[in-house]
Amino acid sequence: MLTINQFLPKYCSVLLCDDYREYVSEIIIEGHTDTNGSYIYNLELSQQRAFSVAKYCLTESNGIISSGHGSVETRGDQVQASGRRDDR
């Protein structure tokens, strides 16, 4: 299994190479949370998560955008802890 340190540099280098540059107008990095906590707390946490990934990826401006969605766009079942974990 690849770690984020192995995966992201390779993935970004492929997406941003000259061969694909004309097909990729932007890369959007989104952060998500579960529904535990207040709306503002989750929004800030999701923004921090997205920013951390974008910061990790960027060494210069490459058209990568980060955004946080808080608990507004959940992915998993929010009743079970395992479902909330899917949103992290």
Short mmCIF file of N, CA and C in Angstrom, two decimals:
data_model
loop_
_atom_site.label_atom_id
_atom_site.label_comp_id
_atom_site.label_asym_id
_atom_site.label_seq_id
_atom_site.Cartn_x
_atom_site.Cartn_y
_atom_site.Cartn_z
N MET A 1 0.84 -1.18 0.00
CA MET A 1 0.00 0.00 0.00
C MET A 1 0.89 1.25 0.00
N LEU A 2 0.57 2.19 -0.85
CA LEU A 2 1.33 3.43 -0.93
C LEU A 2 0.95 4.37 0.21
N THR A 3 1.91 5.11 0.68
CA THR A 3 1.64 6.16 1.66
C THR A 3 1.36 7.45 0.90
N ILE A 4 0.81 8.43 1.60
CA ILE A 4 0.53 9.73 0.96
C ILE A 4 1.82 10.37 0.45
N ASN A 5 2.93 10.14 1.13
CA ASN A 5 4.22 10.69 0.70
C ASN A 5 4.68 10.08 -0.62
N GLN A 6 4.26 8.86 -0.90
CA GLN A 6 4.63 8.21 -2.15
C GLN A 6 3.61 8.51 -3.25
N PHE A 7 2.35 8.56 -2.87
CA PHE A 7 1.27 8.69 -3.86
C PHE A 7 1.14 10.10 -4.44
N LEU A 8 1.01 11.10 -3.58
CA LEU A 8 0.71 12.45 -4.06
C LEU A 8 1.75 13.03 -5.01
N PRO A 9 3.03 12.94 -4.73
CA PRO A 9 3.98 13.50 -5.70
C PRO A 9 3.88 12.85 -7.08
N LYS A 10 3.71 11.54 -7.11
CA LYS A 10 3.59 10.85 -8.40
C LYS A 10 2.30 11.24 -9.11
N TYR A 11 1.21 11.26 -8.36
CA TYR A 11 -0.10 11.60 -8.93
C TYR A 11 -0.10 13.01 -9.50
N CYS A 12 0.39 13.96 -8.73
CA CYS A 12 0.43 15.36 -9.19
C CYS A 12 1.37 15.53 -10.38
N SER A 13 2.48 14.82 -10.36
CA SER A 13 3.42 14.97 -11.48
C SER A 13 2.82 14.46 -12.78
N VAL A 14 1.99 13.42 -12.71
CA VAL A 14 1.32 12.93 -13.91
C VAL A 14 0.25 13.92 -14.36
N LEU A 15 -0.59 14.37 -13.43
CA LEU A 15 -1.66 15.30 -13.78
C LEU A 15 -1.14 16.62 -14.33
N LEU A 16 -0.01 17.05 -13.84
CA LEU A 16 0.49 18.37 -14.20
C LEU A 16 1.60 18.35 -15.25
N CYS A 17 1.88 17.17 -15.80
CA CYS A 17 2.91 17.12 -16.84
C CYS A 17 2.41 17.81 -18.10
N ASP A 18 3.31 18.21 -18.95
CA ASP A 18 2.96 18.95 -20.16
C ASP A 18 1.98 18.21 -21.06
N ASP A 19 2.05 16.87 -21.08
CA ASP A 19 1.16 16.09 -21.94
C ASP A 19 -0.31 16.27 -21.58
N TYR A 20 -0.60 16.50 -20.32
CA TYR A 20 -1.99 16.61 -19.86
C TYR A 20 -2.40 18.03 -19.47
N ARG A 21 -1.47 18.96 -19.47
CA ARG A 21 -1.71 20.33 -18.99
C ARG A 21 -2.92 20.97 -19.66
N GLU A 22 -3.10 20.77 -20.95
CA GLU A 22 -4.22 21.40 -21.65
C GLU A 22 -5.57 20.78 -21.27
N TYR A 23 -5.57 19.58 -20.68
CA TYR A 23 -6.81 18.91 -20.30
C TYR A 23 -7.20 19.13 -18.84
N VAL A 24 -6.27 19.62 -18.05
CA VAL A 24 -6.53 19.83 -16.62
C VAL A 24 -6.52 21.33 -16.36
N SER A 25 -7.71 21.90 -16.14
CA SER A 25 -7.78 23.34 -15.89
C SER A 25 -7.57 23.66 -14.42
N GLU A 26 -7.95 22.72 -13.53
CA GLU A 26 -7.72 22.91 -12.11
C GLU A 26 -7.83 21.57 -11.40
N ILE A 27 -7.23 21.50 -10.25
CA ILE A 27 -7.35 20.34 -9.37
C ILE A 27 -7.97 20.85 -8.08
N ILE A 28 -9.07 20.26 -7.69
CA ILE A 28 -9.80 20.71 -6.50
C ILE A 28 -9.59 19.70 -5.38
N ILE A 29 -9.15 20.18 -4.25
CA ILE A 29 -8.95 19.35 -3.06
C ILE A 29 -10.02 19.74 -2.06
N GLU A 30 -10.84 18.78 -1.66
CA GLU A 30 -11.94 19.04 -0.74
C GLU A 30 -11.71 18.34 0.58
N GLY A 31 -12.07 19.02 1.66
CA GLY A 31 -12.03 18.42 2.98
C GLY A 31 -13.44 18.15 3.47
N HIS A 32 -13.62 17.07 4.20
CA HIS A 32 -14.93 16.71 4.73
C HIS A 32 -14.81 16.35 6.20
N THR A 33 -15.92 16.39 6.92
CA THR A 33 -15.99 15.98 8.31
C THR A 33 -17.23 15.13 8.51
N ASP A 34 -17.37 14.59 9.71
CA ASP A 34 -18.63 13.95 10.06
C ASP A 34 -19.56 15.02 10.63
N THR A 35 -20.69 14.63 11.19
CA THR A 35 -21.66 15.61 11.68
C THR A 35 -21.49 15.93 13.16
N ASN A 36 -20.52 15.32 13.84
CA ASN A 36 -20.28 15.65 15.24
C ASN A 36 -19.65 17.04 15.33
N GLY A 37 -20.11 17.85 16.25
CA GLY A 37 -19.60 19.21 16.39
C GLY A 37 -20.50 20.21 15.69
N SER A 38 -20.20 21.48 15.93
CA SER A 38 -21.02 22.55 15.34
C SER A 38 -20.70 22.72 13.86
N TYR A 39 -21.60 23.39 13.18
CA TYR A 39 -21.40 23.67 11.75
C TYR A 39 -20.09 24.43 11.52
N ILE A 40 -19.86 25.48 12.30
CA ILE A 40 -18.66 26.31 12.12
C ILE A 40 -17.41 25.50 12.42
N TYR A 41 -17.43 24.72 13.50
CA TYR A 41 -16.27 23.88 13.84
C TYR A 41 -15.95 22.93 12.69
N ASN A 42 -16.98 22.24 12.16
CA ASN A 42 -16.75 21.29 11.08
C ASN A 42 -16.31 21.96 9.79
N LEU A 43 -16.84 23.14 9.53
CA LEU A 43 -16.42 23.87 8.34
C LEU A 43 -14.94 24.25 8.44
N GLU A 44 -14.54 24.78 9.58
CA GLU A 44 -13.14 25.15 9.78
C GLU A 44 -12.23 23.92 9.72
N LEU A 45 -12.66 22.82 10.34
CA LEU A 45 -11.86 21.60 10.32
C LEU A 45 -11.69 21.07 8.90
N SER A 46 -12.78 21.06 8.14
CA SER A 46 -12.69 20.56 6.76
C SER A 46 -11.81 21.47 5.90
N GLN A 47 -11.88 22.77 6.13
CA GLN A 47 -11.02 23.70 5.40
C GLN A 47 -9.56 23.48 5.77
N GLN A 48 -9.29 23.25 7.04
CA GLN A 48 -7.92 22.97 7.48
C GLN A 48 -7.40 21.69 6.84
N ARG A 49 -8.24 20.68 6.77
CA ARG A 49 -7.83 19.41 6.15
C ARG A 49 -7.49 19.60 4.68
N ALA A 50 -8.36 20.29 3.97
CA ALA A 50 -8.11 20.53 2.54
C ALA A 50 -6.86 21.38 2.35
N PHE A 51 -6.71 22.41 3.17
CA PHE A 51 -5.54 23.27 3.06
C PHE A 51 -4.25 22.49 3.35
N SER A 52 -4.29 21.60 4.32
CA SER A 52 -3.10 20.81 4.66
C SER A 52 -2.67 19.94 3.49
N VAL A 53 -3.64 19.33 2.81
CA VAL A 53 -3.32 18.50 1.65
C VAL A 53 -2.79 19.36 0.52
N ALA A 54 -3.45 20.50 0.26
CA ALA A 54 -3.00 21.40 -0.80
C ALA A 54 -1.60 21.92 -0.50
N LYS A 55 -1.36 22.30 0.74
CA LYS A 55 -0.04 22.80 1.13
C LYS A 55 1.02 21.73 0.92
N TYR A 56 0.67 20.50 1.24
CA TYR A 56 1.60 19.39 1.04
C TYR A 56 1.92 19.21 -0.44
N CYS A 57 0.90 19.36 -1.27
CA CYS A 57 1.06 19.13 -2.72
C CYS A 57 1.81 20.25 -3.43
N LEU A 58 1.66 21.45 -2.94
CA LEU A 58 2.16 22.60 -3.69
C LEU A 58 3.59 22.97 -3.32
N THR A 59 4.38 23.12 -4.33
CA THR A 59 5.68 23.75 -4.16
C THR A 59 5.69 25.05 -4.94
N GLU A 60 4.73 25.16 -5.85
CA GLU A 60 4.49 26.38 -6.62
C GLU A 60 3.04 26.34 -7.06
N SER A 61 2.52 27.41 -7.57
CA SER A 61 1.12 27.46 -7.98
C SER A 61 0.91 26.62 -9.23
N ASN A 62 0.09 25.58 -9.11
CA ASN A 62 -0.17 24.68 -10.22
C ASN A 62 -1.64 24.59 -10.58
N GLY A 63 -2.46 25.50 -10.07
CA GLY A 63 -3.89 25.42 -10.35
C GLY A 63 -4.63 24.51 -9.40
N ILE A 64 -4.02 24.14 -8.27
CA ILE A 64 -4.69 23.29 -7.29
C ILE A 64 -5.47 24.18 -6.34
N ILE A 65 -6.75 23.87 -6.14
CA ILE A 65 -7.63 24.64 -5.27
C ILE A 65 -8.08 23.74 -4.13
N SER A 66 -8.10 24.26 -2.90
CA SER A 66 -8.60 23.47 -1.77
C SER A 66 -9.86 24.12 -1.22
N SER A 67 -10.79 23.29 -0.76
CA SER A 67 -12.00 23.80 -0.15
C SER A 67 -12.51 22.82 0.90
N GLY A 68 -13.14 23.35 1.94
CA GLY A 68 -13.71 22.52 2.99
C GLY A 68 -15.22 22.55 2.91
N HIS A 69 -15.85 21.42 3.20
CA HIS A 69 -17.30 21.33 3.11
C HIS A 69 -17.97 21.10 4.46
N GLY A 70 -17.21 20.98 5.52
CA GLY A 70 -17.81 20.78 6.83
C GLY A 70 -18.69 19.55 6.83
N SER A 71 -19.79 19.63 7.55
CA SER A 71 -20.72 18.50 7.62
C SER A 71 -21.86 18.63 6.62
N VAL A 72 -21.78 19.59 5.70
CA VAL A 72 -22.84 19.82 4.73
C VAL A 72 -22.91 18.69 3.71
N GLU A 73 -21.78 18.22 3.25
CA GLU A 73 -21.74 17.16 2.23
C GLU A 73 -21.11 15.91 2.82
N THR A 74 -21.84 15.24 3.69
CA THR A 74 -21.31 14.03 4.30
C THR A 74 -21.32 12.89 3.30
N ARG A 75 -20.44 11.94 3.50
CA ARG A 75 -20.31 10.80 2.59
C ARG A 75 -20.85 9.52 3.22
N GLY A 76 -20.63 9.36 4.51
CA GLY A 76 -21.01 8.12 5.18
C GLY A 76 -22.26 8.26 6.01
N ASP A 77 -22.72 7.13 6.55
CA ASP A 77 -23.85 7.08 7.47
C ASP A 77 -23.45 7.76 8.76
N GLN A 78 -24.13 8.83 9.14
CA GLN A 78 -23.73 9.63 10.29
C GLN A 78 -24.18 9.06 11.62
N VAL A 79 -24.97 7.99 11.60
CA VAL A 79 -25.44 7.36 12.84
C VAL A 79 -24.34 6.51 13.46
N GLN A 80 -23.63 5.80 12.64
CA GLN A 80 -22.58 4.90 13.11
C GLN A 80 -21.21 5.59 13.07
N ALA A 81 -20.36 5.26 14.04
CA ALA A 81 -19.00 5.82 14.07
C ALA A 81 -18.24 5.47 12.80
N SER A 82 -18.47 4.27 12.27
CA SER A 82 -17.76 3.87 11.06
C SER A 82 -18.16 4.74 9.87
N GLY A 83 -19.42 5.16 9.81
CA GLY A 83 -19.86 6.04 8.73
C GLY A 83 -19.28 7.43 8.87
N ARG A 84 -19.22 7.94 10.09
CA ARG A 84 -18.62 9.26 10.31
C ARG A 84 -17.14 9.24 9.99
N ARG A 85 -16.50 8.12 10.23
CA ARG A 85 -15.08 7.98 9.93
C ARG A 85 -14.84 8.12 8.42
N ASP A 86 -15.82 7.72 7.61
CA ASP A 86 -15.69 7.84 6.15
C ASP A 86 -15.57 9.28 5.69
N ASP A 87 -16.02 10.23 6.51
CA ASP A 87 -16.00 11.64 6.15
C ASP A 87 -14.72 12.33 6.58
N ARG A 88 -13.78 11.59 7.09
CA ARG A 88 -12.52 12.21 7.52
C ARG A 88 -11.44 11.95 6.52
#
